[in-house]
Amino acid sequence: MTDNLITCPHCESDACYVTENSPTVKTYSCFGCGFTTNSLMKEGEEFYNEQIAVLPELYKDVMFTDADKMIWMPTTVNMPENGMVFYNGASKKDAKWAAVKAIEVTEEEKEKYPIKSKPGEFYKFRMDMTTIKSFKMKDFMEALSYIEVIPK
């Protein structure tokens, strides 16, 4: 596997990280704009069809296709002990990055947060929506800093 940085075709940031997962699959993650894709994310590919079936409408509305015909969309970062960063808005026009911090689940509320695949076990953290904060399109890294995934 090899990793390198390229210029993002969406925001022109030099913080677009490329990971070669296999000889045929590469993943692209831009820390400038927060968009992501991979070499299977093209119209007609089974992976693309699976994604499009479950994505929120907002994500579909903001997708873009680069010169190599790969389709980019916003990434979602979910770090159970830190928080979550996601694209949020009623429409493409007003969408921004949103970040929420995670807090520990108290003993009194744990019954509200069962782990469905593990009967009798409960999540230790939950997303605290009272901490939601919005960030501009080009402030994806600031949103990651807010939930302390990367240093401030």
mmCIF file of N, CA and C in Angstrom, residues 57-106:
data_model
loop_
_atom_site.group_PDB
_atom_site.id
_atom_site.type_symbol
_atom_site.label_atom_id
_atom_site.label_comp_id
_atom_site.label_asym_id
_atom_site.label_seq_id
_atom_site.Cartn_x
_atom_site.Cartn_y
_atom_site.Cartn_z
ATOM 1 N N GLU A 57 -30.528 12.857 0.758
ATOM 2 C CA GLU A 57 -30.702 13.687 -0.445
ATOM 3 C C GLU A 57 -29.670 14.811 -0.507
ATOM 4 N N LEU A 58 -29.349 15.416 0.633
ATOM 5 C CA LEU A 58 -28.371 16.495 0.645
ATOM 6 C C LEU A 58 -27.039 16.022 0.060
ATOM 7 N N TYR A 59 -26.589 14.850 0.458
ATOM 8 C CA TYR A 59 -25.321 14.329 -0.049
ATOM 9 C C TYR A 59 -25.394 14.110 -1.561
ATOM 10 N N LYS A 60 -26.522 13.608 -2.041
ATOM 11 C CA LYS A 60 -26.697 13.411 -3.481
ATOM 12 C C LYS A 60 -26.659 14.752 -4.214
ATOM 13 N N ASP A 61 -27.257 15.777 -3.602
ATOM 14 C CA ASP A 61 -27.322 17.100 -4.232
ATOM 15 C C ASP A 61 -25.956 17.776 -4.357
ATOM 16 N N VAL A 62 -25.033 17.475 -3.442
ATOM 17 C CA VAL A 62 -23.735 18.161 -3.465
ATOM 18 C C VAL A 62 -22.621 17.323 -4.091
ATOM 19 N N MET A 63 -22.940 16.109 -4.525
ATOM 20 C CA MET A 63 -21.923 15.276 -5.179
ATOM 21 C C MET A 63 -21.400 15.979 -6.425
ATOM 22 N N PHE A 64 -20.145 15.702 -6.748
ATOM 23 C CA PHE A 64 -19.606 16.212 -8.004
ATOM 24 C C PHE A 64 -18.737 15.138 -8.634
ATOM 25 N N THR A 65 -18.578 15.230 -9.947
ATOM 26 C CA THR A 65 -17.787 14.267 -10.709
ATOM 27 C C THR A 65 -16.507 14.941 -11.169
ATOM 28 N N ASP A 66 -15.366 14.289 -10.912
ATOM 29 C CA ASP A 66 -14.084 14.867 -11.323
ATOM 30 C C ASP A 66 -13.713 14.445 -12.748
ATOM 31 N N ALA A 67 -12.557 14.871 -13.215
ATOM 32 C CA ALA A 67 -12.103 14.584 -14.582
ATOM 33 C C ALA A 67 -11.933 13.090 -14.848
ATOM 34 N N ASP A 68 -11.701 12.308 -13.800
ATOM 35 C CA ASP A 68 -11.552 10.854 -13.950
ATOM 36 C C ASP A 68 -12.880 10.115 -13.787
ATOM 37 N N LYS A 69 -13.987 10.865 -13.755
ATOM 38 C CA LYS A 69 -15.346 10.333 -13.626
ATOM 39 C C LYS A 69 -15.655 9.735 -12.258
ATOM 40 N N MET A 70 -14.808 10.015 -11.257
ATOM 41 C CA MET A 70 -15.102 9.576 -9.894
ATOM 42 C C MET A 70 -16.058 10.581 -9.258
ATOM 43 N N ILE A 71 -17.003 10.070 -8.488
ATOM 44 C CA ILE A 71 -18.014 10.907 -7.872
ATOM 45 C C ILE A 71 -17.650 11.113 -6.399
ATOM 46 N N TRP A 72 -17.553 12.382 -6.019
ATOM 47 C CA TRP A 72 -17.153 12.792 -4.668
ATOM 48 C C TRP A 72 -18.382 13.191 -3.872
ATOM 49 N N MET A 73 -18.335 12.935 -2.572
ATOM 50 C CA MET A 73 -19.433 13.320 -1.684
ATOM 51 C C MET A 73 -18.852 13.691 -0.321
ATOM 52 N N PRO A 74 -19.648 14.353 0.511
ATOM 53 C CA PRO A 74 -19.157 14.694 1.847
ATOM 54 C C PRO A 74 -18.880 13.421 2.656
ATOM 55 N N THR A 75 -17.858 13.489 3.457
ATOM 56 C CA THR A 75 -17.561 12.374 4.348
ATOM 57 C C THR A 75 -18.293 12.583 5.667
ATOM 58 N N THR A 76 -18.466 11.523 6.406
ATOM 59 C CA THR A 76 -18.997 11.609 7.767
ATOM 60 C C THR A 76 -17.964 10.979 8.678
ATOM 61 N N VAL A 77 -17.570 11.691 9.702
ATOM 62 C CA VAL A 77 -16.590 11.177 10.665
ATOM 63 C C VAL A 77 -17.329 10.926 11.969
ATOM 64 N N ASN A 78 -17.301 9.681 12.430
ATOM 65 C CA ASN A 78 -17.966 9.325 13.673
ATOM 66 C C ASN A 78 -16.941 8.662 14.588
ATOM 67 N N MET A 79 -16.519 9.407 15.588
ATOM 68 C CA MET A 79 -15.561 8.914 16.578
ATOM 69 C C MET A 79 -16.330 8.803 17.893
ATOM 70 N N PRO A 80 -16.772 7.594 18.244
ATOM 71 C CA PRO A 80 -17.688 7.426 19.378
ATOM 72 C C PRO A 80 -17.285 8.118 20.677
ATOM 73 N N GLU A 81 -15.999 8.215 20.969
ATOM 74 C CA GLU A 81 -15.576 8.844 22.223
ATOM 75 C C GLU A 81 -15.302 10.338 22.079
ATOM 76 N N ASN A 82 -15.239 10.831 20.835
ATOM 77 C CA ASN A 82 -14.943 12.246 20.594
ATOM 78 C C ASN A 82 -16.162 13.026 20.100
ATOM 79 N N GLY A 83 -16.819 12.490 19.074
ATOM 80 C CA GLY A 83 -17.938 13.187 18.477
ATOM 81 C C GLY A 83 -18.105 12.810 17.016
ATOM 82 N N MET A 84 -18.840 13.655 16.325
ATOM 83 C CA MET A 84 -19.159 13.370 14.934
ATOM 84 C C MET A 84 -19.119 14.664 14.120
ATOM 85 N N VAL A 85 -18.647 14.537 12.868
ATOM 86 C CA VAL A 85 -18.666 15.638 11.907
ATOM 87 C C VAL A 85 -19.452 15.138 10.705
ATOM 88 N N PHE A 86 -20.402 15.948 10.241
ATOM 89 C CA PHE A 86 -21.241 15.552 9.115
ATOM 90 C C PHE A 86 -21.713 16.791 8.364
ATOM 91 N N TYR A 87 -22.115 16.594 7.117
ATOM 92 C CA TYR A 87 -22.639 17.680 6.303
ATOM 93 C C TYR A 87 -24.099 17.848 6.680
ATOM 94 N N ASN A 88 -24.552 19.078 6.894
ATOM 95 C CA ASN A 88 -25.870 19.307 7.449
ATOM 96 C C ASN A 88 -26.525 20.525 6.812
ATOM 97 N N GLY A 89 -27.806 20.412 6.546
ATOM 98 C CA GLY A 89 -28.555 21.547 6.024
ATOM 99 C C GLY A 89 -29.836 21.087 5.362
ATOM 100 N N ALA A 90 -30.753 22.018 5.177
ATOM 101 C CA ALA A 90 -32.025 21.702 4.541
ATOM 102 C C ALA A 90 -31.878 21.587 3.023
ATOM 103 N N SER A 91 -30.840 22.251 2.479
ATOM 104 C CA SER A 91 -30.616 22.205 1.032
ATOM 105 C C SER A 91 -29.136 22.473 0.749
ATOM 106 N N LYS A 92 -28.776 22.263 -0.484
ATOM 107 C CA LYS A 92 -27.400 22.513 -0.932
ATOM 108 C C LYS A 92 -26.993 23.962 -0.655
ATOM 109 N N LYS A 93 -27.945 24.858 -0.810
ATOM 110 C CA LYS A 93 -27.673 26.296 -0.653
ATOM 111 C C LYS A 93 -27.233 26.675 0.763
ATOM 112 N N ASP A 94 -27.828 26.029 1.771
ATOM 113 C CA ASP A 94 -27.525 26.423 3.152
ATOM 114 C C ASP A 94 -26.701 25.379 3.917
ATOM 115 N N ALA A 95 -26.208 24.352 3.239
ATOM 116 C CA ALA A 95 -25.474 23.279 3.922
ATOM 117 C C ALA A 95 -24.107 23.744 4.427
ATOM 118 N N LYS A 96 -23.742 23.195 5.583
ATOM 119 C CA LYS A 96 -22.447 23.477 6.217
ATOM 120 C C LYS A 96 -22.001 22.206 6.925
ATOM 121 N N TRP A 97 -20.757 22.203 7.334
ATOM 122 C CA TRP A 97 -20.281 21.126 8.189
ATOM 123 C C TRP A 97 -20.851 21.341 9.579
ATOM 124 N N ALA A 98 -21.244 20.273 10.217
ATOM 125 C CA ALA A 98 -21.706 20.327 11.595
ATOM 126 C C ALA A 98 -20.839 19.378 12.411
ATOM 127 N N ALA A 99 -20.585 19.750 13.648
ATOM 128 C CA ALA A 99 -19.822 18.896 14.555
ATOM 129 C C ALA A 99 -20.534 18.863 15.892
ATOM 130 N N VAL A 100 -20.586 17.684 16.482
ATOM 131 C CA VAL A 100 -21.138 17.520 17.823
ATOM 132 C C VAL A 100 -20.147 16.720 18.651
ATOM 133 N N LYS A 101 -20.084 17.048 19.915
ATOM 134 C CA LYS A 101 -19.176 16.352 20.821
ATOM 135 C C LYS A 101 -19.882 15.150 21.455
ATOM 136 N N ALA A 102 -19.090 14.149 21.793
ATOM 137 C CA ALA A 102 -19.619 12.978 22.484
ATOM 138 C C ALA A 102 -19.501 13.191 23.989
ATOM 139 N N ILE A 103 -20.445 12.635 24.722
ATOM 140 C CA ILE A 103 -20.378 12.657 26.188
ATOM 141 C C ILE A 103 -20.643 11.239 26.692
ATOM 142 N N GLU A 104 -20.195 10.980 27.897
ATOM 143 C CA GLU A 104 -20.409 9.660 28.486
ATOM 144 C C GLU A 104 -21.884 9.454 28.811
ATOM 145 N N VAL A 105 -22.340 8.240 28.580
ATOM 146 C CA VAL A 105 -23.699 7.853 28.940
ATOM 147 C C VAL A 105 -23.694 7.542 30.436
ATOM 148 N N THR A 106 -24.614 8.149 31.169
ATOM 149 C CA THR A 106 -24.673 7.908 32.614
ATOM 150 C C THR A 106 -25.324 6.551 32.890
#
